[in-house]
């Protein structure tokens, strides 16, 4: 294997003073504070703020590509929701199943999503339409629920792998030493434990695929009132937002 000196970079995680440098054939290798790996941005301080901003940007880029469909008044809200879930949302969720999101970052993603949905349905915040109604009309569940679902599903995949699998080893690894003083950072397993507690699941559920699917679900994270069956014969009817001049929204 040959390594290009000009293209080689390295990054230190939680670097301390005087950590030294890395040299390759006598030349110092460039040190960076972040880099992109498999489409995701990894930061040296362990944060994911920049990755969240890039996911929001990727979502808007996808939305603009299909805005001709999403903003067409002749197309029903249900079809717009399907297009959104197929094209836009996957770009926003890419790689987030392995990230320990904070509430603020999750809220940042949801705010961007609701802006897209409101644009698509032709309404603004001045219309005083609740977010739940916007999501229900477009058949789009809360993005936070979908992120949690993807995170738990990925955790289940890793738990069912053999103990020598690199992902399983990294997930079970415990670093020696004590954590720094002050409020500890939110670790990935802290988020997983919160997710499992919220859905009433356990690690044993993750090791059983059938139990995982029945407990955590495979849908779009919709609430029971707006859940959509995978069986075509069981598709339910919900109130659609009629985008015409004849409809007026109540502001009461």
Short mmCIF file of C-alpha atoms in Angstrom, two decimals:
data_model
loop_
_atom_site.label_atom_id
_atom_site.label_comp_id
_atom_site.label_asym_id
_atom_site.label_seq_id
_atom_site.Cartn_x
_atom_site.Cartn_y
_atom_site.Cartn_z
CA UNK A 1 0.00 0.00 0.00
CA UNK A 2 1.25 3.46 -0.92
CA UNK A 3 0.37 6.57 1.09
CA UNK A 4 0.42 10.05 -0.43
CA UNK A 5 2.17 12.52 1.87
CA UNK A 6 0.39 15.52 0.36
CA UNK A 7 -3.07 14.00 0.85
CA UNK A 8 -2.49 12.45 4.27
CA UNK A 9 -3.98 14.21 7.29
CA UNK A 10 -4.53 13.22 10.90
CA UNK A 11 -6.78 14.31 13.74
CA UNK A 12 -6.39 14.05 17.52
CA UNK A 13 -9.46 13.48 19.68
CA UNK A 14 -9.53 15.51 22.92
CA UNK A 15 -5.97 16.59 22.29
CA UNK A 16 -3.82 17.68 25.21
CA UNK A 17 -0.99 20.20 25.16
CA UNK A 18 2.35 18.87 24.02
CA UNK A 19 0.91 15.86 22.22
CA UNK A 20 3.60 16.13 19.55
CA UNK A 21 3.35 15.73 15.79
CA UNK A 22 3.21 12.94 13.24
CA UNK A 23 5.88 12.65 10.57
CA UNK A 24 5.92 10.60 7.38
CA UNK A 25 9.31 10.02 5.79
CA UNK A 26 10.71 13.03 7.62
CA UNK A 27 7.90 15.40 6.70
CA UNK A 28 5.30 16.60 9.16
CA UNK A 29 1.76 15.43 8.40
CA UNK A 30 -0.97 18.07 8.40
CA UNK A 31 -3.17 18.04 11.50
CA UNK A 32 -6.87 18.93 11.13
CA UNK A 33 -9.72 19.60 13.56
CA UNK A 34 -12.33 17.77 11.47
CA UNK A 35 -12.60 15.49 8.46
CA UNK A 36 -15.25 13.77 6.42
CA UNK A 37 -15.54 10.00 6.68
CA UNK A 38 -18.15 8.04 4.70
CA UNK A 39 -20.11 11.23 4.12
CA UNK A 40 -20.19 12.28 7.79
CA UNK A 41 -18.16 15.03 9.45
CA UNK A 42 -16.08 13.93 12.45
CA UNK A 43 -14.84 16.64 14.85
CA UNK A 44 -11.83 16.42 17.13
CA UNK A 45 -13.82 17.55 20.19
CA UNK A 46 -16.39 14.77 19.75
CA UNK A 47 -19.23 17.19 18.99
CA UNK A 48 -21.65 16.81 16.08
CA UNK A 49 -22.83 20.39 15.58
CA UNK A 50 -21.24 20.79 12.15
CA UNK A 51 -22.63 17.46 10.98
CA UNK A 52 -26.14 18.52 12.01
CA UNK A 53 -25.81 21.77 10.04
CA UNK A 54 -24.65 19.82 7.00
CA UNK A 55 -27.61 17.44 7.34
CA UNK A 56 -29.95 20.45 7.38
CA UNK A 57 -28.22 21.84 4.30
CA UNK A 58 -28.46 18.47 2.55
CA UNK A 59 -32.18 18.38 3.35
CA UNK A 60 -32.75 21.80 1.83
CA UNK A 61 -30.75 20.82 -1.25
CA UNK A 62 -32.97 17.78 -1.70
CA UNK A 63 -36.10 19.86 -1.10
CA UNK A 64 -35.11 22.36 -3.80
CA UNK A 65 -34.61 19.57 -6.32
CA UNK A 66 -38.23 18.44 -5.94
CA UNK A 67 -39.77 21.81 -5.04
CA UNK A 68 -41.63 21.78 -8.36
CA UNK A 69 -43.62 18.82 -7.07
CA UNK A 70 -43.80 19.79 -3.40
CA UNK A 71 -45.08 23.30 -4.12
CA UNK A 72 -47.57 22.31 -6.81
CA UNK A 73 -51.09 23.12 -5.58
CA UNK A 74 -52.59 20.45 -7.85
CA UNK A 75 -50.78 17.64 -6.02
CA UNK A 76 -52.34 16.24 -2.85
CA UNK A 77 -50.70 16.57 0.54
CA UNK A 78 -50.39 12.78 0.82
CA UNK A 79 -48.33 12.56 -2.39
CA UNK A 80 -46.19 15.47 -1.24
CA UNK A 81 -45.55 13.67 2.02
CA UNK A 82 -44.46 10.53 0.18
CA UNK A 83 -42.08 12.53 -2.03
CA UNK A 84 -40.69 14.27 1.03
CA UNK A 85 -40.14 11.02 2.94
CA UNK A 86 -38.49 9.43 -0.10
CA UNK A 87 -36.20 12.24 -1.27
CA UNK A 88 -35.66 14.84 1.44
CA UNK A 89 -35.78 13.10 4.81
CA UNK A 90 -33.17 10.39 4.01
CA UNK A 91 -30.66 13.15 3.22
CA UNK A 92 -31.33 14.76 6.59
CA UNK A 93 -31.10 11.50 8.53
CA UNK A 94 -28.00 10.09 6.82
CA UNK A 95 -25.57 8.77 9.42
CA UNK A 96 -27.43 10.20 12.42
CA UNK A 97 -28.17 6.74 13.84
CA UNK A 98 -24.56 6.70 15.08
CA UNK A 99 -24.61 10.20 16.58
CA UNK A 100 -25.52 11.22 20.13
CA UNK A 101 -27.74 14.19 19.32
CA UNK A 102 -28.57 16.80 21.92
CA UNK A 103 -32.08 18.13 22.33
CA UNK A 104 -31.03 21.45 20.81
CA UNK A 105 -29.59 19.77 17.72
CA UNK A 106 -32.64 17.55 17.33
CA UNK A 107 -34.81 20.66 17.57
CA UNK A 108 -32.69 22.33 14.88
CA UNK A 109 -33.46 19.46 12.50
CA UNK A 110 -37.17 19.51 13.30
CA UNK A 111 -37.43 23.28 12.78
CA UNK A 112 -35.89 22.92 9.31
CA UNK A 113 -38.24 20.04 8.48
CA UNK A 114 -41.36 21.95 9.52
CA UNK A 115 -40.28 24.92 7.40
CA UNK A 116 -40.04 22.61 4.39
CA UNK A 117 -43.45 21.08 5.10
CA UNK A 118 -45.10 24.48 5.54
CA UNK A 119 -43.61 25.69 2.26
CA UNK A 120 -44.84 22.52 0.58
CA UNK A 121 -48.39 22.92 1.92
CA UNK A 122 -48.53 26.63 1.18
CA UNK A 123 -49.04 27.81 4.75
CA UNK A 124 -47.06 30.10 7.05
CA UNK A 125 -46.82 30.58 10.79
CA UNK A 126 -49.22 33.51 10.46
CA UNK A 127 -51.95 30.98 9.63
CA UNK A 128 -51.53 29.66 13.20
CA UNK A 129 -51.74 26.01 12.18
CA UNK A 130 -50.28 23.62 14.72
CA UNK A 131 -47.24 21.53 13.90
CA UNK A 132 -49.14 18.31 14.66
CA UNK A 133 -51.71 19.15 12.01
CA UNK A 134 -48.98 19.93 9.46
CA UNK A 135 -47.31 16.57 10.11
CA UNK A 136 -50.58 14.67 10.07
CA UNK A 137 -51.72 16.27 6.82
CA UNK A 138 -48.47 15.31 5.07
CA UNK A 139 -48.30 11.88 6.80
CA UNK A 140 -44.88 12.76 8.20
CA UNK A 141 -44.07 11.84 11.80
CA UNK A 142 -41.74 13.66 14.15
CA UNK A 143 -38.18 13.61 12.94
CA UNK A 144 -36.94 12.97 16.48
CA UNK A 145 -39.00 9.76 16.62
CA UNK A 146 -37.54 8.62 13.31
CA UNK A 147 -33.99 9.32 14.49
CA UNK A 148 -34.62 7.32 17.67
CA UNK A 149 -36.09 4.46 15.63
CA UNK A 150 -33.05 4.38 13.31
CA UNK A 151 -30.69 4.56 16.28
CA UNK A 152 -32.33 1.63 18.05
CA UNK A 153 -32.49 -0.41 14.86
CA UNK A 154 -28.76 0.12 14.26
CA UNK A 155 -28.02 -0.75 17.89
CA UNK A 156 -29.99 -3.97 17.43
CA UNK A 157 -27.99 -4.86 14.31
CA UNK A 158 -24.72 -4.40 16.22
CA UNK A 159 -25.94 -6.36 19.25
CA UNK A 160 -26.83 -9.34 17.06
CA UNK A 161 -23.38 -9.47 15.46
CA UNK A 162 -20.61 -11.70 16.77
CA UNK A 163 -18.52 -10.41 19.67
CA UNK A 164 -15.44 -10.00 17.41
CA UNK A 165 -17.23 -7.62 15.05
CA UNK A 166 -15.42 -4.27 15.11
CA UNK A 167 -18.63 -2.32 15.65
CA UNK A 168 -19.58 -4.52 18.61
CA UNK A 169 -16.12 -4.20 20.12
CA UNK A 170 -16.17 -0.40 19.83
CA UNK A 171 -19.67 -0.22 21.32
CA UNK A 172 -18.71 -2.36 24.33
CA UNK A 173 -15.30 -0.74 24.82
CA UNK A 174 -14.63 1.07 28.09
CA UNK A 175 -11.70 3.46 28.15
CA UNK A 176 -9.43 3.43 31.21
CA UNK A 177 -9.11 6.43 33.49
CA UNK A 178 -11.55 8.93 34.95
CA UNK A 179 -13.80 11.34 33.12
CA UNK A 180 -12.98 15.05 33.30
CA UNK A 181 -14.45 17.31 35.96
CA UNK A 182 -17.67 19.15 35.31
CA UNK A 183 -20.78 18.02 33.54
CA UNK A 184 -19.92 14.84 31.58
CA UNK A 185 -20.56 14.75 27.86
CA UNK A 186 -23.53 12.77 26.63
CA UNK A 187 -22.21 9.45 25.36
CA UNK A 188 -23.78 7.32 22.67
CA UNK A 189 -24.81 4.58 25.10
CA UNK A 190 -26.41 7.21 27.34
CA UNK A 191 -28.65 8.14 24.41
CA UNK A 192 -29.39 4.47 23.64
CA UNK A 193 -30.36 3.80 27.26
CA UNK A 194 -32.69 6.81 27.20
CA UNK A 195 -34.25 5.58 23.95
CA UNK A 196 -34.81 2.06 25.30
CA UNK A 197 -36.33 3.42 28.50
CA UNK A 198 -38.68 5.61 26.46
CA UNK A 199 -39.99 2.71 24.35
CA UNK A 200 -39.93 0.22 27.23
CA UNK A 201 -37.27 -2.03 25.68
CA UNK A 202 -34.09 -3.69 26.92
CA UNK A 203 -30.81 -5.03 25.57
CA UNK A 204 -32.38 -8.50 25.43
CA UNK A 205 -34.97 -7.10 23.01
CA UNK A 206 -32.17 -5.84 20.77
CA UNK A 207 -30.68 -9.33 20.55
CA UNK A 208 -33.98 -10.74 19.21
CA UNK A 209 -34.76 -9.35 15.76
CA UNK A 210 -38.45 -10.26 15.77
CA UNK A 211 -38.92 -8.71 19.20
CA UNK A 212 -37.01 -5.62 18.06
CA UNK A 213 -39.32 -5.02 15.10
CA UNK A 214 -42.48 -5.55 17.15
CA UNK A 215 -41.26 -3.31 19.99
CA UNK A 216 -39.51 -0.51 18.13
CA UNK A 217 -41.36 -0.59 14.80
CA UNK A 218 -40.28 -0.03 11.23
CA UNK A 219 -42.57 2.80 10.20
CA UNK A 220 -42.08 6.50 9.71
CA UNK A 221 -42.39 7.31 13.39
CA UNK A 222 -45.99 8.47 13.03
CA UNK A 223 -48.30 8.66 16.01
CA UNK A 224 -51.07 6.11 16.23
CA UNK A 225 -53.59 8.68 15.02
CA UNK A 226 -51.75 9.08 11.73
CA UNK A 227 -50.06 5.69 11.38
CA UNK A 228 -50.03 4.29 7.85
CA UNK A 229 -50.37 0.56 7.23
CA UNK A 230 -47.90 -1.18 4.92
CA UNK A 231 -50.79 -3.24 3.57
CA UNK A 232 -52.40 -1.42 0.63
CA UNK A 233 -55.81 -2.71 1.71
CA UNK A 234 -55.35 -1.17 5.14
CA UNK A 235 -54.49 2.36 4.11
CA UNK A 236 -56.53 4.73 6.22
CA UNK A 237 -58.07 8.04 5.30
CA UNK A 238 -56.96 11.24 7.00
CA UNK A 239 -57.97 14.81 6.51
CA UNK A 240 -55.92 16.36 3.71
CA UNK A 241 -55.14 20.01 3.48
CA UNK A 242 -57.00 21.33 0.42
CA UNK A 243 -54.74 23.94 -1.13
CA UNK A 244 -57.33 26.15 -2.79
CA UNK A 245 -58.64 29.65 -2.39
CA UNK A 246 -61.96 28.29 -1.12
CA UNK A 247 -60.44 27.00 2.11
CA UNK A 248 -59.86 29.38 4.99
CA UNK A 249 -57.99 28.41 8.13
CA UNK A 250 -59.33 29.38 11.50
CA UNK A 251 -56.94 31.40 13.65
CA UNK A 252 -58.88 30.83 16.85
#
